[in-house]
Amino acid sequence: MARWLLHVDLDQFQAAVEFRRHPELRGRPVIVGGNGDPEEPRKVVTCASYPARAYGVRAGMPLRSAARRCPEGVFLPLDMAAYEEASDEVMALLRTFPGRVEVWGWDEAFLAADTDDPESLAREIRAAVAELDLGCAIGIGDNKLTAKLATGFAKSAGKSSAAPADDPGAATGTFRLTAANWTEVMGHRPTNALWGIGNRIAARLAELGIETVADLMAADHRRLAAEFGPSTGPYLWVLGHGKGDTEVSTQPRIPVGRSRSETFPTDLTDAAEIRAQVARLATEVAEEMAEAGRITVRVSVTVRTKTFFTRSKQAKLSEPTADVAAIAEAALRVVDRFELDRPVRLLGVRLEFAPE
């Protein structure tokens, strides 16, 4: 039997969890974010249902902008505990299927399975997820890159711009992308259609005359190495050929750091207030990590001004510690290195941990 990678991506996850609790909202433009108040300043959309997306509402959009685009929208507050519980349900379900499951977040996971009929397995998974009153799309690939990209086509099933009209997965929420159809499906697409290539890298590639995935496939990897470096250049060439990681780890990822940030309803202008907020954020995250038994070795502070200028500074601790007061004091020493001469919109504190 062949080894396949399946990428399971839960549809409109936060909104779908809300639909389980509020069935009367199904089919309506539901927008999740902040405290559920569209007039709340500086809060953004974290999830929009498909009807809301039809109005142009997207994750990351300010709630006020979403309300203007979608005046009929139903705004709901974030409920992190509910989403975590629902995610745990799904991941536990995936582990009942043959294969190895690697969790990638609340709403997505990879499953590596040995099977001669990956579409059949995908249908079984989708039916089981539907029993939880949730939905998912599944990408099937020969590595993580192709499986992840295939999920995008599965989500856009039925749209001629995303998947071939005669694709057998178009009506089933699945799509298969492998070396066999890589060039046909991906060759004409822009390089930023690849998972791992953003707009900035795509722009640099375009300057070299490399605009499509097919162009990247045909590119000289030595030229890429000269332009992007000995690691990144060849990596881009590999992405262009649809190659990727096939390893699936069932071990939970051990975080190397933890951060906490806050965008304030009104800009902070008083240095003492800024220091107080940094101390509070540092204390909150340090207490959480102390309870988890993690030892901090480095503290960084991020400051974003009213003009969205963002800068971070960091400091290595004199010795690794889990002492909350010591970590908060270190954060204050870092923020004192900033010239706080502009109104501050956002503050963040990040702790980096000693290896476990």
mmCIF file of C-alpha atoms in Angstrom:
data_model
loop_
_atom_site.group_PDB
_atom_site.id
_atom_site.type_symbol
_atom_site.label_atom_id
_atom_site.label_comp_id
_atom_site.label_asym_id
_atom_site.label_seq_id
_atom_site.Cartn_x
_atom_site.Cartn_y
_atom_site.Cartn_z
ATOM 1 C CA MET A 1 0.000 0.000 0.000
ATOM 2 C CA ALA A 2 1.085 3.544 -0.674
ATOM 3 C CA ARG A 3 1.772 6.151 2.001
ATOM 4 C CA TRP A 4 -0.487 9.212 1.767
ATOM 5 C CA LEU A 5 -0.591 12.488 3.623
ATOM 6 C CA LEU A 6 -4.054 13.856 4.387
ATOM 7 C CA HIS A 7 -4.453 17.453 5.532
ATOM 8 C CA VAL A 8 -7.677 17.920 7.489
ATOM 9 C CA ASP A 9 -8.846 21.539 7.741
ATOM 10 C CA LEU A 10 -11.999 22.401 9.683
ATOM 11 C CA ASP A 11 -14.339 24.767 7.831
ATOM 12 C CA GLN A 12 -15.060 28.229 9.316
ATOM 13 C CA PHE A 13 -14.088 26.610 12.624
ATOM 14 C CA GLN A 14 -15.016 29.201 15.243
ATOM 15 C CA ALA A 15 -18.263 30.041 13.475
ATOM 16 C CA ALA A 16 -19.050 26.321 13.135
ATOM 17 C CA VAL A 17 -18.584 25.840 16.879
ATOM 18 C CA GLU A 18 -21.006 28.697 17.454
ATOM 19 C CA PHE A 19 -23.516 27.047 15.094
ATOM 20 C CA ARG A 20 -23.490 23.945 17.290
ATOM 21 C CA ARG A 21 -24.656 26.094 20.190
ATOM 22 C CA HIS A 22 -26.887 28.376 18.142
ATOM 23 C CA PRO A 23 -28.383 26.338 15.266
ATOM 24 C CA GLU A 24 -30.669 29.251 14.433
ATOM 25 C CA LEU A 25 -27.605 31.138 13.159
ATOM 26 C CA ARG A 26 -26.808 28.651 10.402
ATOM 27 C CA GLY A 27 -26.818 30.310 7.019
ATOM 28 C CA ARG A 28 -26.462 33.773 8.501
ATOM 29 C CA PRO A 29 -23.391 36.049 8.280
ATOM 30 C CA VAL A 30 -21.725 35.308 11.620
ATOM 31 C CA ILE A 31 -18.613 37.251 12.615
ATOM 32 C CA VAL A 32 -16.493 36.215 15.606
ATOM 33 C CA GLY A 33 -14.034 38.568 17.277
ATOM 34 C CA GLY A 34 -13.222 40.583 20.370
ATOM 35 C CA ASN A 35 -16.093 40.852 22.807
ATOM 36 C CA GLY A 36 -18.660 40.618 20.054
ATOM 37 C CA ASP A 37 -19.187 44.379 19.934
ATOM 38 C CA PRO A 38 -18.711 45.762 16.398
ATOM 39 C CA GLU A 39 -18.163 49.242 17.852
ATOM 40 C CA GLU A 40 -15.303 48.068 20.037
ATOM 41 C CA PRO A 41 -12.178 49.883 18.834
ATOM 42 C CA ARG A 42 -9.080 48.034 17.679
ATOM 43 C CA LYS A 43 -10.579 44.574 17.770
ATOM 44 C CA VAL A 44 -10.448 42.368 14.700
ATOM 45 C CA VAL A 45 -12.366 39.548 13.087
ATOM 46 C CA THR A 46 -10.942 36.132 13.954
ATOM 47 C CA CYS A 47 -13.468 34.109 11.934
ATOM 48 C CA ALA A 48 -16.231 34.866 9.471
ATOM 49 C CA SER A 49 -18.849 32.412 8.257
ATOM 50 C CA TYR A 50 -19.120 31.858 4.522
ATOM 51 C CA PRO A 51 -22.192 34.140 4.197
ATOM 52 C CA ALA A 52 -20.194 36.892 5.947
ATOM 53 C CA ARG A 53 -17.264 36.316 3.603
ATOM 54 C CA ALA A 54 -19.599 36.932 0.691
ATOM 55 C CA TYR A 55 -19.793 40.527 1.962
ATOM 56 C CA GLY A 56 -15.999 40.797 1.904
ATOM 57 C CA VAL A 57 -15.484 40.165 5.624
ATOM 58 C CA ARG A 58 -12.149 38.490 6.344
ATOM 59 C CA ALA A 59 -10.109 37.435 9.362
ATOM 60 C CA GLY A 60 -7.880 40.259 10.572
ATOM 61 C CA MET A 61 -10.306 42.963 9.459
ATOM 62 C CA PRO A 62 -11.288 45.522 12.140
ATOM 63 C CA LEU A 63 -14.707 44.753 13.580
ATOM 64 C CA ARG A 64 -15.884 48.255 12.676
ATOM 65 C CA SER A 65 -14.963 47.673 9.029
ATOM 66 C CA ALA A 66 -16.752 44.324 9.098
ATOM 67 C CA ALA A 67 -19.893 46.011 10.438
ATOM 68 C CA ARG A 68 -19.793 48.534 7.591
ATOM 69 C CA ARG A 69 -19.371 45.819 4.975
ATOM 70 C CA CYS A 70 -21.945 43.528 6.531
ATOM 71 C CA PRO A 71 -24.587 45.516 8.450
ATOM 72 C CA GLU A 72 -26.711 42.374 8.812
ATOM 73 C CA GLY A 73 -23.858 40.485 10.462
ATOM 74 C CA VAL A 74 -24.270 38.656 13.763
ATOM 75 C CA PHE A 75 -21.280 39.514 15.959
ATOM 76 C CA LEU A 76 -20.227 37.014 18.615
ATOM 77 C CA PRO A 77 -17.432 37.173 21.211
ATOM 78 C CA LEU A 78 -14.446 34.880 21.214
ATOM 79 C CA ASP A 79 -14.904 31.805 23.415
ATOM 80 C CA MET A 80 -11.462 30.253 23.583
ATOM 81 C CA ALA A 81 -12.479 27.448 25.962
ATOM 82 C CA ALA A 82 -15.265 26.301 23.639
ATOM 83 C CA TYR A 83 -12.974 26.267 20.607
ATOM 84 C CA GLU A 84 -10.279 24.345 22.441
ATOM 85 C CA GLU A 85 -12.824 21.773 23.606
ATOM 86 C CA ALA A 86 -14.195 21.326 20.094
ATOM 87 C CA SER A 87 -10.682 21.034 18.678
ATOM 88 C CA ASP A 88 -9.804 18.341 21.207
ATOM 89 C CA GLU A 89 -12.925 16.417 20.129
ATOM 90 C CA VAL A 90 -11.864 16.465 16.502
ATOM 91 C CA MET A 91 -8.235 15.531 17.147
ATOM 92 C CA ALA A 92 -9.299 12.634 19.373
ATOM 93 C CA LEU A 93 -11.596 11.481 16.570
ATOM 94 C CA LEU A 94 -8.802 11.635 13.983
ATOM 95 C CA ARG A 95 -6.656 9.406 16.181
ATOM 96 C CA THR A 96 -9.249 6.643 15.896
ATOM 97 C CA PHE A 97 -8.413 6.253 12.202
ATOM 98 C CA PRO A 98 -5.459 4.150 11.020
ATOM 99 C CA GLY A 99 -2.341 6.249 10.698
ATOM 100 C CA ARG A 100 -0.376 8.914 12.536
ATOM 101 C CA VAL A 101 -1.841 12.315 13.406
ATOM 102 C CA GLU A 102 0.145 15.538 13.758
ATOM 103 C CA VAL A 103 -1.879 18.413 15.179
ATOM 104 C CA TRP A 104 -1.098 21.810 13.633
ATOM 105 C CA GLY A 105 -3.496 23.995 15.523
ATOM 106 C CA TRP A 106 -7.106 24.254 16.613
ATOM 107 C CA ASP A 107 -8.484 23.549 13.181
ATOM 108 C CA GLU A 108 -5.984 21.536 11.177
ATOM 109 C CA ALA A 109 -3.948 18.353 11.324
ATOM 110 C CA PHE A 110 -1.980 16.009 9.095
ATOM 111 C CA LEU A 111 -2.714 12.305 8.995
ATOM 112 C CA ALA A 112 -0.238 9.870 7.432
ATOM 113 C CA ALA A 113 -1.886 6.642 6.341
ATOM 114 C CA ASP A 114 -1.004 3.574 4.303
ATOM 115 C CA THR A 115 -3.941 2.934 2.006
ATOM 116 C CA ASP A 116 -4.759 2.156 -1.596
ATOM 117 C CA ASP A 117 -7.820 4.416 -1.517
ATOM 118 C CA PRO A 118 -7.091 7.735 0.200
ATOM 119 C CA GLU A 119 -10.325 9.277 -1.131
ATOM 120 C CA SER A 120 -12.334 6.616 0.655
ATOM 121 C CA LEU A 121 -10.478 7.322 3.885
ATOM 122 C CA ALA A 122 -11.079 11.049 3.418
ATOM 123 C CA ARG A 123 -14.807 10.447 2.961
ATOM 124 C CA GLU A 124 -14.906 8.393 6.167
ATOM 125 C CA ILE A 125 -13.132 11.168 8.073
ATOM 126 C CA ARG A 126 -15.442 13.861 6.729
ATOM 127 C CA ALA A 127 -18.503 11.779 7.654
ATOM 128 C CA ALA A 128 -17.170 11.246 11.173
ATOM 129 C CA VAL A 129 -16.445 14.963 11.612
ATOM 130 C CA ALA A 130 -19.956 15.718 10.382
ATOM 131 C CA GLU A 131 -21.261 13.542 13.232
ATOM 132 C CA LEU A 132 -19.705 16.139 15.547
ATOM 133 C CA ASP A 133 -21.827 18.746 13.777
ATOM 134 C CA LEU A 134 -18.715 20.255 12.185
ATOM 135 C CA GLY A 135 -17.349 20.263 8.656
ATOM 136 C CA CYS A 136 -13.929 19.860 7.100
ATOM 137 C CA ALA A 137 -12.083 19.828 3.800
ATOM 138 C CA ILE A 138 -9.337 17.289 3.170
ATOM 139 C CA GLY A 139 -6.340 17.610 0.911
ATOM 140 C CA ILE A 140 -4.604 14.432 -0.237
ATOM 141 C CA GLY A 141 -0.940 14.560 -1.198
ATOM 142 C CA ASP A 142 2.322 12.698 -1.356
ATOM 143 C CA ASN A 143 3.881 15.142 1.139
ATOM 144 C CA LYS A 144 2.775 17.919 3.487
ATOM 145 C CA LEU A 145 3.164 20.652 0.868
ATOM 146 C CA THR A 146 0.924 18.984 -1.706
ATOM 147 C CA ALA A 147 -1.622 17.914 0.927
ATOM 148 C CA LYS A 148 -1.837 21.431 2.365
ATOM 149 C CA LEU A 149 -2.256 23.005 -1.068
ATOM 150 C CA ALA A 150 -4.807 20.378 -2.034
ATOM 151 C CA THR A 151 -6.977 21.456 0.887
ATOM 152 C CA GLY A 152 -7.323 24.893 -0.660
ATOM 153 C CA PHE A 153 -8.737 23.297 -3.804
ATOM 154 C CA ALA A 154 -10.992 21.066 -1.713
ATOM 155 C CA LYS A 155 -12.384 24.135 0.050
ATOM 156 C CA SER A 156 -13.015 25.808 -3.294
ATOM 157 C CA ALA A 157 -14.668 22.711 -4.732
ATOM 158 C CA GLY A 158 -16.946 23.483 -7.622
ATOM 159 C CA LYS A 159 -15.228 26.788 -8.471
ATOM 160 C CA SER A 160 -13.618 26.586 -11.875
ATOM 161 C CA SER A 161 -10.923 29.025 -10.790
ATOM 162 C CA ALA A 162 -9.670 26.630 -8.131
ATOM 163 C CA ALA A 163 -10.173 23.070 -9.333
ATOM 164 C CA PRO A 164 -10.701 21.356 -12.661
ATOM 165 C CA ALA A 165 -14.406 21.065 -13.463
ATOM 166 C CA ASP A 166 -14.100 17.321 -14.003
ATOM 167 C CA ASP A 167 -12.283 16.738 -10.723
ATOM 168 C CA PRO A 168 -13.966 13.848 -8.873
ATOM 169 C CA GLY A 169 -13.372 15.568 -5.558
ATOM 170 C CA ALA A 170 -15.210 18.736 -6.552
ATOM 171 C CA ALA A 171 -18.451 17.622 -4.941
ATOM 172 C CA THR A 172 -16.913 15.811 -1.979
ATOM 173 C CA GLY A 173 -14.724 18.402 -0.243
ATOM 174 C CA THR A 174 -11.523 16.533 -1.100
ATOM 175 C CA PHE A 175 -8.791 17.052 -3.656
ATOM 176 C CA ARG A 176 -5.688 15.074 -4.582
ATOM 177 C CA LEU A 177 -2.461 16.860 -5.546
ATOM 178 C CA THR A 178 0.680 14.831 -6.215
ATOM 179 C CA ALA A 179 3.679 14.740 -8.503
ATOM 180 C CA ALA A 180 1.389 13.218 -11.145
ATOM 181 C CA ASN A 181 -0.744 16.359 -11.565
ATOM 182 C CA TRP A 182 1.531 18.988 -10.015
ATOM 183 C CA THR A 183 2.471 20.773 -13.229
ATOM 184 C CA GLU A 184 -1.080 20.686 -14.606
ATOM 185 C CA VAL A 185 -2.635 22.106 -11.439
ATOM 186 C CA MET A 186 0.122 24.404 -10.177
ATOM 187 C CA GLY A 187 2.357 25.293 -13.094
ATOM 188 C CA HIS A 188 0.374 28.325 -14.291
ATOM 189 C CA ARG A 189 -0.210 29.749 -10.806
ATOM 190 C CA PRO A 190 1.829 32.612 -9.275
ATOM 191 C CA THR A 191 4.677 31.637 -7.004
ATOM 192 C CA ASN A 192 2.907 32.998 -3.918
ATOM 193 C CA ALA A 193 0.306 30.268 -4.404
ATOM 194 C CA LEU A 194 2.899 27.965 -2.865
ATOM 195 C CA TRP A 195 2.753 27.307 0.858
ATOM 196 C CA GLY A 196 5.931 28.942 2.138
ATOM 197 C CA ILE A 197 6.271 31.754 -0.400
ATOM 198 C CA GLY A 198 4.809 35.102 0.615
ATOM 199 C CA ASN A 199 4.302 38.279 -1.341
ATOM 200 C CA ARG A 200 7.745 39.675 -0.511
ATOM 201 C CA ILE A 201 9.617 36.615 -1.791
ATOM 202 C CA ALA A 202 7.277 36.417 -4.786
ATOM 203 C CA ALA A 203 8.107 40.021 -5.669
ATOM 204 C CA ARG A 204 11.838 39.285 -5.533
ATOM 205 C CA LEU A 205 11.325 36.229 -7.719
ATOM 206 C CA ALA A 206 9.365 38.338 -10.215
ATOM 207 C CA GLU A 207 12.321 40.708 -10.455
ATOM 208 C CA LEU A 208 14.288 37.688 -11.695
ATOM 209 C CA GLY A 209 11.608 36.910 -14.277
ATOM 210 C CA ILE A 210 10.190 34.072 -12.168
ATOM 211 C CA GLU A 211 6.472 34.733 -11.932
ATOM 212 C CA THR A 212 4.783 31.343 -12.045
ATOM 213 C CA VAL A 213 5.396 27.975 -10.425
ATOM 214 C CA ALA A 214 6.463 26.663 -13.827
ATOM 215 C CA ASP A 215 9.045 29.463 -14.030
ATOM 216 C CA LEU A 216 10.342 28.441 -10.614
ATOM 217 C CA MET A 217 10.560 24.814 -11.702
ATOM 218 C CA ALA A 218 12.660 25.846 -14.678
ATOM 219 C CA ALA A 219 14.877 28.222 -12.696
ATOM 220 C CA ASP A 220 18.565 27.556 -12.134
ATOM 221 C CA HIS A 221 18.901 26.550 -8.479
ATOM 222 C CA ARG A 222 22.404 28.038 -8.433
ATOM 223 C CA ARG A 223 20.980 31.408 -9.439
ATOM 224 C CA LEU A 224 18.377 31.097 -6.684
ATOM 225 C CA ALA A 225 21.093 30.286 -4.168
ATOM 226 C CA ALA A 226 23.071 33.345 -5.240
ATOM 227 C CA GLU A 227 20.009 35.587 -4.856
ATOM 228 C CA PHE A 228 18.389 34.161 -1.731
ATOM 229 C CA GLY A 229 21.232 32.389 0.029
ATOM 230 C CA PRO A 230 22.546 28.811 0.097
ATOM 231 C CA SER A 231 19.611 27.521 2.161
ATOM 232 C CA THR A 232 16.603 29.555 1.057
ATOM 233 C CA GLY A 233 17.404 29.505 -2.672
ATOM 234 C CA PRO A 234 17.474 25.708 -3.088
ATOM 235 C CA TYR A 235 14.469 25.454 -0.744
ATOM 236 C CA LEU A 236 12.434 27.660 -3.096
ATOM 237 C CA TRP A 237 13.443 25.441 -6.013
ATOM 238 C CA VAL A 238 12.282 22.373 -4.081
ATOM 239 C CA LEU A 239 8.934 24.044 -3.333
ATOM 240 C CA GLY A 240 8.518 24.828 -7.008
ATOM 241 C CA HIS A 241 8.786 21.130 -7.796
ATOM 242 C CA GLY A 242 6.123 20.208 -5.235
ATOM 243 C CA LYS A 243 8.465 18.456 -2.863
ATOM 244 C CA GLY A 244 8.008 18.593 0.879
ATOM 245 C CA ASP A 245 8.268 16.967 4.266
ATOM 246 C CA THR A 246 6.644 13.561 4.688
ATOM 247 C CA GLU A 247 7.371 13.033 8.367
ATOM 248 C CA VAL A 248 4.407 13.128 10.735
ATOM 249 C CA SER A 249 5.075 13.484 14.445
ATOM 250 C CA THR A 250 2.512 12.414 17.007
ATOM 251 C CA GLN A 251 4.370 14.174 19.797
ATOM 252 C CA PRO A 252 2.930 17.506 20.938
ATOM 253 C CA ARG A 253 5.095 20.416 19.925
ATOM 254 C CA ILE A 254 7.008 21.809 22.865
ATOM 255 C CA PRO A 255 6.816 25.605 22.662
ATOM 256 C CA VAL A 256 10.140 27.435 22.657
ATOM 257 C CA GLY A 257 8.485 30.628 23.845
ATOM 258 C CA ARG A 258 5.263 32.257 24.861
ATOM 259 C CA SER A 259 4.061 35.790 24.263
ATOM 260 C CA ARG A 260 1.231 38.043 25.292
ATOM 261 C CA SER A 261 0.243 41.292 23.653
ATOM 262 C CA GLU A 262 -2.545 43.821 23.879
ATOM 263 C CA THR A 263 -3.876 46.526 21.613
ATOM 264 C CA PHE A 264 -5.264 49.295 23.790
ATOM 265 C CA PRO A 265 -8.632 51.022 23.212
ATOM 266 C CA THR A 266 -6.869 54.387 23.409
ATOM 267 C CA ASP A 267 -3.218 55.125 22.789
ATOM 268 C CA LEU A 268 -0.898 55.189 25.773
ATOM 269 C CA THR A 269 1.107 58.377 26.138
ATOM 270 C CA ASP A 270 2.259 58.280 29.755
ATOM 271 C CA ALA A 271 5.579 56.484 30.273
ATOM 272 C CA ALA A 272 4.554 55.290 33.731
ATOM 273 C CA GLU A 273 1.370 53.750 32.311
ATOM 274 C CA ILE A 274 3.358 52.056 29.540
ATOM 275 C CA ARG A 275 5.740 50.570 32.103
ATOM 276 C CA ALA A 276 2.817 49.411 34.226
ATOM 277 C CA GLN A 277 1.211 47.654 31.270
ATOM 278 C CA VAL A 278 4.485 45.956 30.324
ATOM 279 C CA ALA A 279 4.892 44.759 33.915
ATOM 280 C CA ARG A 280 1.339 43.410 33.901
ATOM 281 C CA LEU A 281 1.786 41.536 30.619
ATOM 282 C CA ALA A 282 5.131 40.125 31.729
ATOM 283 C CA THR A 283 3.675 39.017 35.062
ATOM 284 C CA GLU A 284 0.701 37.309 33.426
ATOM 285 C CA VAL A 285 2.741 35.277 30.971
ATOM 286 C CA ALA A 286 5.480 34.543 33.529
ATOM 287 C CA GLU A 287 2.958 33.204 36.045
ATOM 288 C CA GLU A 288 1.390 31.002 33.397
ATOM 289 C CA MET A 289 4.736 29.592 32.351
ATOM 290 C CA ALA A 290 5.936 29.126 35.928
ATOM 291 C CA GLU A 291 2.884 26.954 36.554
ATOM 292 C CA ALA A 292 3.825 24.949 33.452
ATOM 293 C CA GLY A 293 7.347 24.475 34.820
ATOM 294 C CA ARG A 294 9.099 26.378 32.045
ATOM 295 C CA ILE A 295 12.342 28.252 32.676
ATOM 296 C CA THR A 296 12.847 31.613 30.968
ATOM 297 C CA VAL A 297 16.206 32.565 29.472
ATOM 298 C CA ARG A 298 15.321 35.653 27.409
ATOM 299 C CA VAL A 299 12.696 38.411 27.529
ATOM 300 C CA SER A 300 11.623 40.611 24.646
ATOM 301 C CA VAL A 301 9.239 43.559 24.484
ATOM 302 C CA THR A 302 7.370 44.779 21.399
ATOM 303 C CA VAL A 303 6.092 48.345 21.027
ATOM 304 C CA ARG A 304 3.746 49.434 18.241
ATOM 305 C CA THR A 305 3.063 53.140 17.931
ATOM 306 C CA LYS A 306 0.020 54.998 16.673
ATOM 307 C CA THR A 307 1.588 55.077 13.203
ATOM 308 C CA PHE A 308 1.922 51.253 13.268
ATOM 309 C CA PHE A 309 5.701 51.477 13.509
ATOM 310 C CA THR A 310 6.636 48.274 15.330
ATOM 311 C CA ARG A 311 9.896 47.407 16.997
ATOM 312 C CA SER A 312 11.086 44.727 19.410
ATOM 313 C CA LYS A 313 14.026 44.658 21.803
ATOM 314 C CA GLN A 314 15.228 41.766 23.905
ATOM 315 C CA ALA A 315 17.593 40.876 26.708
ATOM 316 C CA LYS A 316 19.113 37.642 27.898
ATOM 317 C CA LEU A 317 18.623 37.028 31.598
ATOM 318 C CA SER A 318 21.706 36.835 33.805
ATOM 319 C CA GLU A 319 20.578 33.332 34.695
ATOM 320 C CA PRO A 320 17.620 31.134 33.664
ATOM 321 C CA THR A 321 14.700 31.589 36.013
ATOM 322 C CA ALA A 322 11.016 30.995 36.623
ATOM 323 C CA ASP A 323 10.835 33.829 39.148
ATOM 324 C CA VAL A 324 7.919 36.029 38.115
ATOM 325 C CA ALA A 325 9.235 39.209 39.717
ATOM 326 C CA ALA A 326 12.654 38.805 38.110
ATOM 327 C CA ILE A 327 11.085 38.303 34.673
ATOM 328 C CA ALA A 328 8.841 41.353 35.074
ATOM 329 C CA GLU A 329 11.828 43.457 36.143
ATOM 330 C CA ALA A 330 13.744 42.274 33.087
ATOM 331 C CA ALA A 331 10.845 43.305 30.845
ATOM 332 C CA LEU A 332 10.869 46.774 32.417
ATOM 333 C CA ARG A 333 14.592 47.112 31.761
ATOM 334 C CA VAL A 334 13.940 46.253 28.118
ATOM 335 C CA VAL A 335 11.081 48.739 27.657
ATOM 336 C CA ASP A 336 13.240 51.464 29.244
ATOM 337 C CA ARG A 337 15.529 51.138 26.196
ATOM 338 C CA PHE A 338 12.753 52.449 23.911
ATOM 339 C CA GLU A 339 12.280 56.117 23.147
ATOM 340 C CA LEU A 340 8.651 56.382 24.179
ATOM 341 C CA ASP A 341 8.030 59.686 22.436
ATOM 342 C CA ARG A 342 5.002 58.620 20.383
ATOM 343 C CA PRO A 343 1.563 57.346 21.393
ATOM 344 C CA VAL A 344 1.669 53.579 21.873
ATOM 345 C CA ARG A 345 -1.008 51.426 20.292
ATOM 346 C CA LEU A 346 0.193 47.937 21.253
ATOM 347 C CA LEU A 347 2.542 46.356 23.769
ATOM 348 C CA GLY A 348 3.766 42.777 23.842
ATOM 349 C CA VAL A 349 6.031 40.655 26.014
ATOM 350 C CA ARG A 350 7.617 37.391 24.884
ATOM 351 C CA LEU A 351 9.516 34.864 26.979
ATOM 352 C CA GLU A 352 11.954 32.382 25.467
ATOM 353 C CA PHE A 353 12.524 29.141 27.335
ATOM 354 C CA ALA A 354 15.416 26.887 28.194
ATOM 355 C CA PRO A 355 15.184 23.548 26.323
ATOM 356 C CA GLU A 356 13.307 20.877 28.210
#
